[in-house]
């Protein structure tokens, strides 16, 4: 029989993996190791073969959570969730190499009370942005000015780190973090890993990256040049790729600038923000990612959405690096 | 001898030289049944000669593993690693290697093959693992994962060639070349095919009508022979080995590096014509191919009532010339004309409405995949392989796939495809045919015992018969029966097949004849005395 009105299938799991390797094409771990065991496919097929999380510790620890595998997967398996769930198994078994660092991120003080964010933009700013008053002011201005923007006192960095390591986030801590976001007109993030979760936790609240928010302004786009390389914050982009691919395609078309996307239009990460990269464990080296992003490209200026990415480029290349929030100012 | 060691760059080591004579194979003790001389995948009623035990049962594995480790080769025997190698893209042939080695250099591959000869351990090579008949599945022995060698070693803009490690996916090569405004010439429409695997079977693209198969884009290779010599070969250097390894189905050596022709990158403008008659569509494909006026061409069907002739151009000049001279001769309809005609057809046959709705739904689902704006600019397709590959995996990919095929010369092609289509209709409600022309460059040795039809002149034509697996569940026996029926069609038309190895190798002698197969078998025995390299694929 023809299936004219097929029922909506349940979300695909590792069982659906056909081993096509498409996830590997954009995977930075594959790019640097050429070892398929360390890719999402390697993990999915290991599970299909009956392996437990504790048998694939190296693979689980290697992932930098860039999320490029999720939009790439033709079976639409949520490979990030799969890997996080397996990391949770490792943490529960007490063998997670990422747990110690994640647990060291302290939540903000209990006394900080959430600001009134009703109908305002909440900016979840990374530490480096918070430490740079001038850049923070520029970002605030880009988002509508101080009257319309609240810089979250609780950026959720500990929540993000624990999630990335597969550790449980205490419900009370999660609620306190979300209380600072509820009622907001939109949430703007500078680091995309947490954005995929905020989107799930607060359905109905638009979650945008700082890059996208800045690029919505014509003066920002006008300041981009064809000789620029625009470095997308990979985790945020890949988590919302179906929508953002059109935004960045239009940007490329309008400005002529090069963008750190691959041929599948997936964002290539520097992996600078990844927990394992910061710990110095796992095979992915930021410097190598930067080298790959720049291979065959000769930009006169590099525009970043994320300051950690900016640092990674500054270390490797003597090219001017600027933050997107400073463009058109 | 397939190559002249004196003219070769080698590691200086040869097969058994290092380890002495191979250990004798003991006969099985009384009461123990020896390995079956006919493989478990043998087809009912098909007489065959089996030169290897169908399944190797682990003799000498321990000594082999110890020898590899002593040689500094990283051998993995854990469950998690081996799980990735239990099947191929077909998902129907299931086996398990005793261990896995990720290839990292020609020297290590050579060490593996020398030890394999010495201990008579089968070695199955694997790139993207996109075979469908178990050709890259190790039924015991060693799985040699070539994707560990995936670097682009150099790009020569003057010679317009790229030297790559052979495990590289074509897409990864494209990622590097495109940054330099370059592109590969011809590769399968599947971006996780590996270069080495493709060279070993041919590699067909929609531009094969112009450039021939991917193997014809190769100008040189570094090959590790089954006895562990590292040999550089090309048309002028060790040409016999070069010709045998290209389209050789992995029988005569492991490709570790390849030098490929490349070209300046150009986006292409795609055009589609629509047909409700498959024969007319094939006729127009041949008209297009013979005109030599397009850079890409092929047929994709949704059943046989909705046939799509696609063609594309790398330059505006060629496009204009085509529309001036060739298009008027074609019978294809535009999309609107075709929609009207199809609507009228089904309006007169309301009992076929489910089929009409299914076709409409497929069109709504598929066409946007080919028109995603991020891959188009000014009406031109920027990344045809990405677009086609994503569509292929998303809409045809499955954990189980069979894609039987046939190839014939131009004169027989339409009849063969129509007969195959009748088989297809009998077995499946939803399916696709994919037809292309492959330019041939004379009578090259590499075309012998390959997918190239032996009696073709100028172009060979190939057709893949692809069931839509997401439209139903089918048993292994049902699928095998379907494959046999398609292969029987190819046999009747005296053509060849792309996927004749592995589970379908029972057809090899019927198709190619004993004389040719025996000649290749003799070459194989000379090159691979212990018959260890990809042993269950062809012979």
Coordinates of C-alpha atoms in Angstrom, one line a residue, chain A residues 12-171:
Chain A
X12 CA 15.1 8.6 16.1
X13 CA 17.7 7.1 18.5
X14 CA 21.0 5.4 17.9
X15 CA 19.1 2.3 16.7
X16 CA 18.3 4.2 13.5
X17 CA 21.9 4.9 12.6
X18 CA 22.7 3.3 9.2
X19 CA 26.4 4.1 9.5
X20 CA 26.4 6.5 6.6
X21 CA 29.3 8.6 8.0
X22 CA 27.7 11.9 7.1
X23 CA 28.1 13.0 10.7
X24 CA 31.8 12.5 10.4
X25 CA 32.2 14.9 7.5
X26 CA 31.6 17.9 9.7
X27 CA 32.9 16.5 13.0
X28 CA 36.0 18.2 14.3
X29 CA 37.0 15.1 16.1
X30 CA 37.0 13.2 12.8
X31 CA 38.8 16.1 11.1
X32 CA 41.7 15.9 13.6
X33 CA 41.8 12.1 14.3
X34 CA 40.4 10.3 11.3
X35 CA 39.2 7.7 13.7
X36 CA 35.6 6.8 13.2
X37 CA 35.3 5.3 16.7
X38 CA 35.4 8.8 18.0
X39 CA 32.5 10.1 15.9
X40 CA 28.8 10.0 16.6
X41 CA 28.5 7.2 14.1
X42 CA 31.2 5.2 16.1
X43 CA 29.2 5.7 19.3
X44 CA 25.9 4.8 17.7
X45 CA 27.2 1.6 16.1
X46 CA 29.0 0.7 19.3
X47 CA 25.7 0.9 21.1
X48 CA 24.0 -1.1 18.4
X49 CA 26.7 -3.8 19.0
X50 CA 25.8 -3.9 22.7
X51 CA 28.6 -1.7 24.1
X52 CA 28.0 0.2 27.3
X53 CA 29.0 3.9 27.8
X54 CA 32.0 2.7 29.9
X55 CA 33.4 1.0 26.9
X56 CA 33.5 4.1 24.8
X57 CA 34.9 6.6 27.3
X58 CA 37.5 7.9 24.9
X59 CA 34.9 8.6 22.3
X60 CA 32.5 10.3 24.7
X61 CA 35.3 12.5 26.1
X62 CA 36.4 13.5 22.7
X63 CA 33.2 15.2 21.5
X64 CA 33.4 19.0 21.6
X65 CA 29.6 19.4 21.5
X66 CA 29.6 21.6 18.4
X67 CA 26.4 20.0 17.3
X68 CA 27.2 19.9 13.6
X69 CA 26.3 16.2 13.5
X70 CA 22.6 16.9 14.4
X71 CA 21.5 18.8 11.3
X72 CA 23.8 16.6 9.2
X73 CA 22.3 13.3 10.3
X74 CA 19.9 12.1 7.5
X75 CA 18.1 9.9 10.1
X76 CA 17.5 13.0 12.2
X77 CA 19.0 11.4 15.3
X78 CA 19.6 13.9 18.1
X79 CA 23.2 12.9 18.4
X80 CA 24.0 15.6 20.9
X81 CA 21.4 14.3 23.3
X82 CA 22.7 10.8 22.7
X83 CA 26.2 11.7 23.6
X84 CA 25.1 13.7 26.7
X85 CA 23.0 10.8 27.8
X86 CA 26.0 8.5 27.6
X87 CA 28.1 11.1 29.4
X88 CA 25.5 11.0 32.1
X89 CA 26.0 7.2 32.3
X90 CA 29.8 7.8 32.7
X91 CA 29.2 10.4 35.4
X92 CA 26.9 8.0 37.2
X93 CA 29.5 5.3 37.0
X94 CA 32.1 7.8 38.4
X95 CA 34.4 7.5 35.4
X96 CA 33.6 10.7 33.5
X97 CA 36.8 12.6 32.8
X98 CA 34.8 15.8 32.4
X99 CA 33.1 15.8 35.7
X100 CA 35.8 17.3 37.9
X101 CA 36.0 20.5 35.8
X102 CA 32.3 20.9 35.4
X103 CA 31.7 20.5 39.1
X104 CA 34.2 23.2 39.8
X105 CA 32.0 25.9 38.2
X106 CA 30.2 27.5 41.1
X107 CA 26.7 28.8 40.8
X108 CA 26.3 32.5 41.5
X109 CA 25.6 33.6 45.1
X110 CA 22.2 32.6 46.5
X111 CA 21.5 36.2 47.4
X112 CA 21.4 37.5 43.9
X113 CA 17.8 38.2 43.0
X114 CA 16.6 38.1 39.4
X115 CA 16.1 41.5 37.8
X116 CA 12.8 42.4 36.2
X117 CA 13.1 41.1 32.7
X118 CA 9.5 41.4 31.6
X119 CA 9.4 42.3 27.9
X120 CA 13.1 42.9 27.8
X121 CA 16.0 41.3 26.1
X122 CA 18.0 39.2 28.4
X123 CA 21.7 38.8 27.5
X124 CA 23.4 35.7 28.7
X125 CA 26.9 37.0 28.4
X126 CA 30.1 34.9 28.5
X127 CA 32.7 35.6 31.2
X128 CA 35.0 37.4 28.8
X129 CA 32.2 39.7 27.6
X130 CA 31.3 40.5 31.2
X131 CA 34.9 41.3 31.9
X132 CA 35.0 43.9 29.1
X133 CA 32.8 46.8 30.0
X134 CA 33.2 48.6 26.7
X135 CA 32.3 45.6 24.7
X136 CA 29.4 44.8 26.9
X137 CA 28.2 48.3 26.5
X138 CA 28.5 48.0 22.7
X139 CA 26.6 44.7 22.8
X140 CA 23.9 46.2 25.0
X141 CA 23.5 49.1 22.6
X142 CA 23.2 46.7 19.6
X143 CA 20.4 44.9 21.4
X144 CA 18.4 48.0 21.9
X145 CA 20.1 50.0 24.7
X146 CA 20.2 49.7 28.5
X147 CA 16.5 50.5 28.9
X148 CA 15.6 47.4 26.9
X149 CA 18.3 45.0 27.8
X150 CA 19.1 43.1 31.0
X151 CA 22.5 41.5 31.3
X152 CA 21.8 38.4 33.3
X153 CA 23.6 38.3 36.6
X154 CA 23.2 34.5 36.4
X155 CA 24.7 33.5 33.1
X156 CA 24.1 29.8 33.8
X157 CA 27.7 28.9 33.2
X158 CA 27.7 26.2 35.9
X159 CA 24.4 24.8 34.4
X160 CA 26.0 24.7 31.0
X161 CA 29.2 23.1 32.2
X162 CA 27.3 20.4 34.2
X163 CA 25.0 19.7 31.2
X164 CA 28.0 19.4 28.9
X165 CA 29.7 16.9 31.3
X166 CA 26.5 14.9 31.7
X167 CA 26.1 15.8 35.3
X168 CA 22.7 16.3 36.8
X169 CA 21.7 19.9 37.4
X170 CA 19.8 20.2 40.7
X171 CA 16.2 21.2 40.0

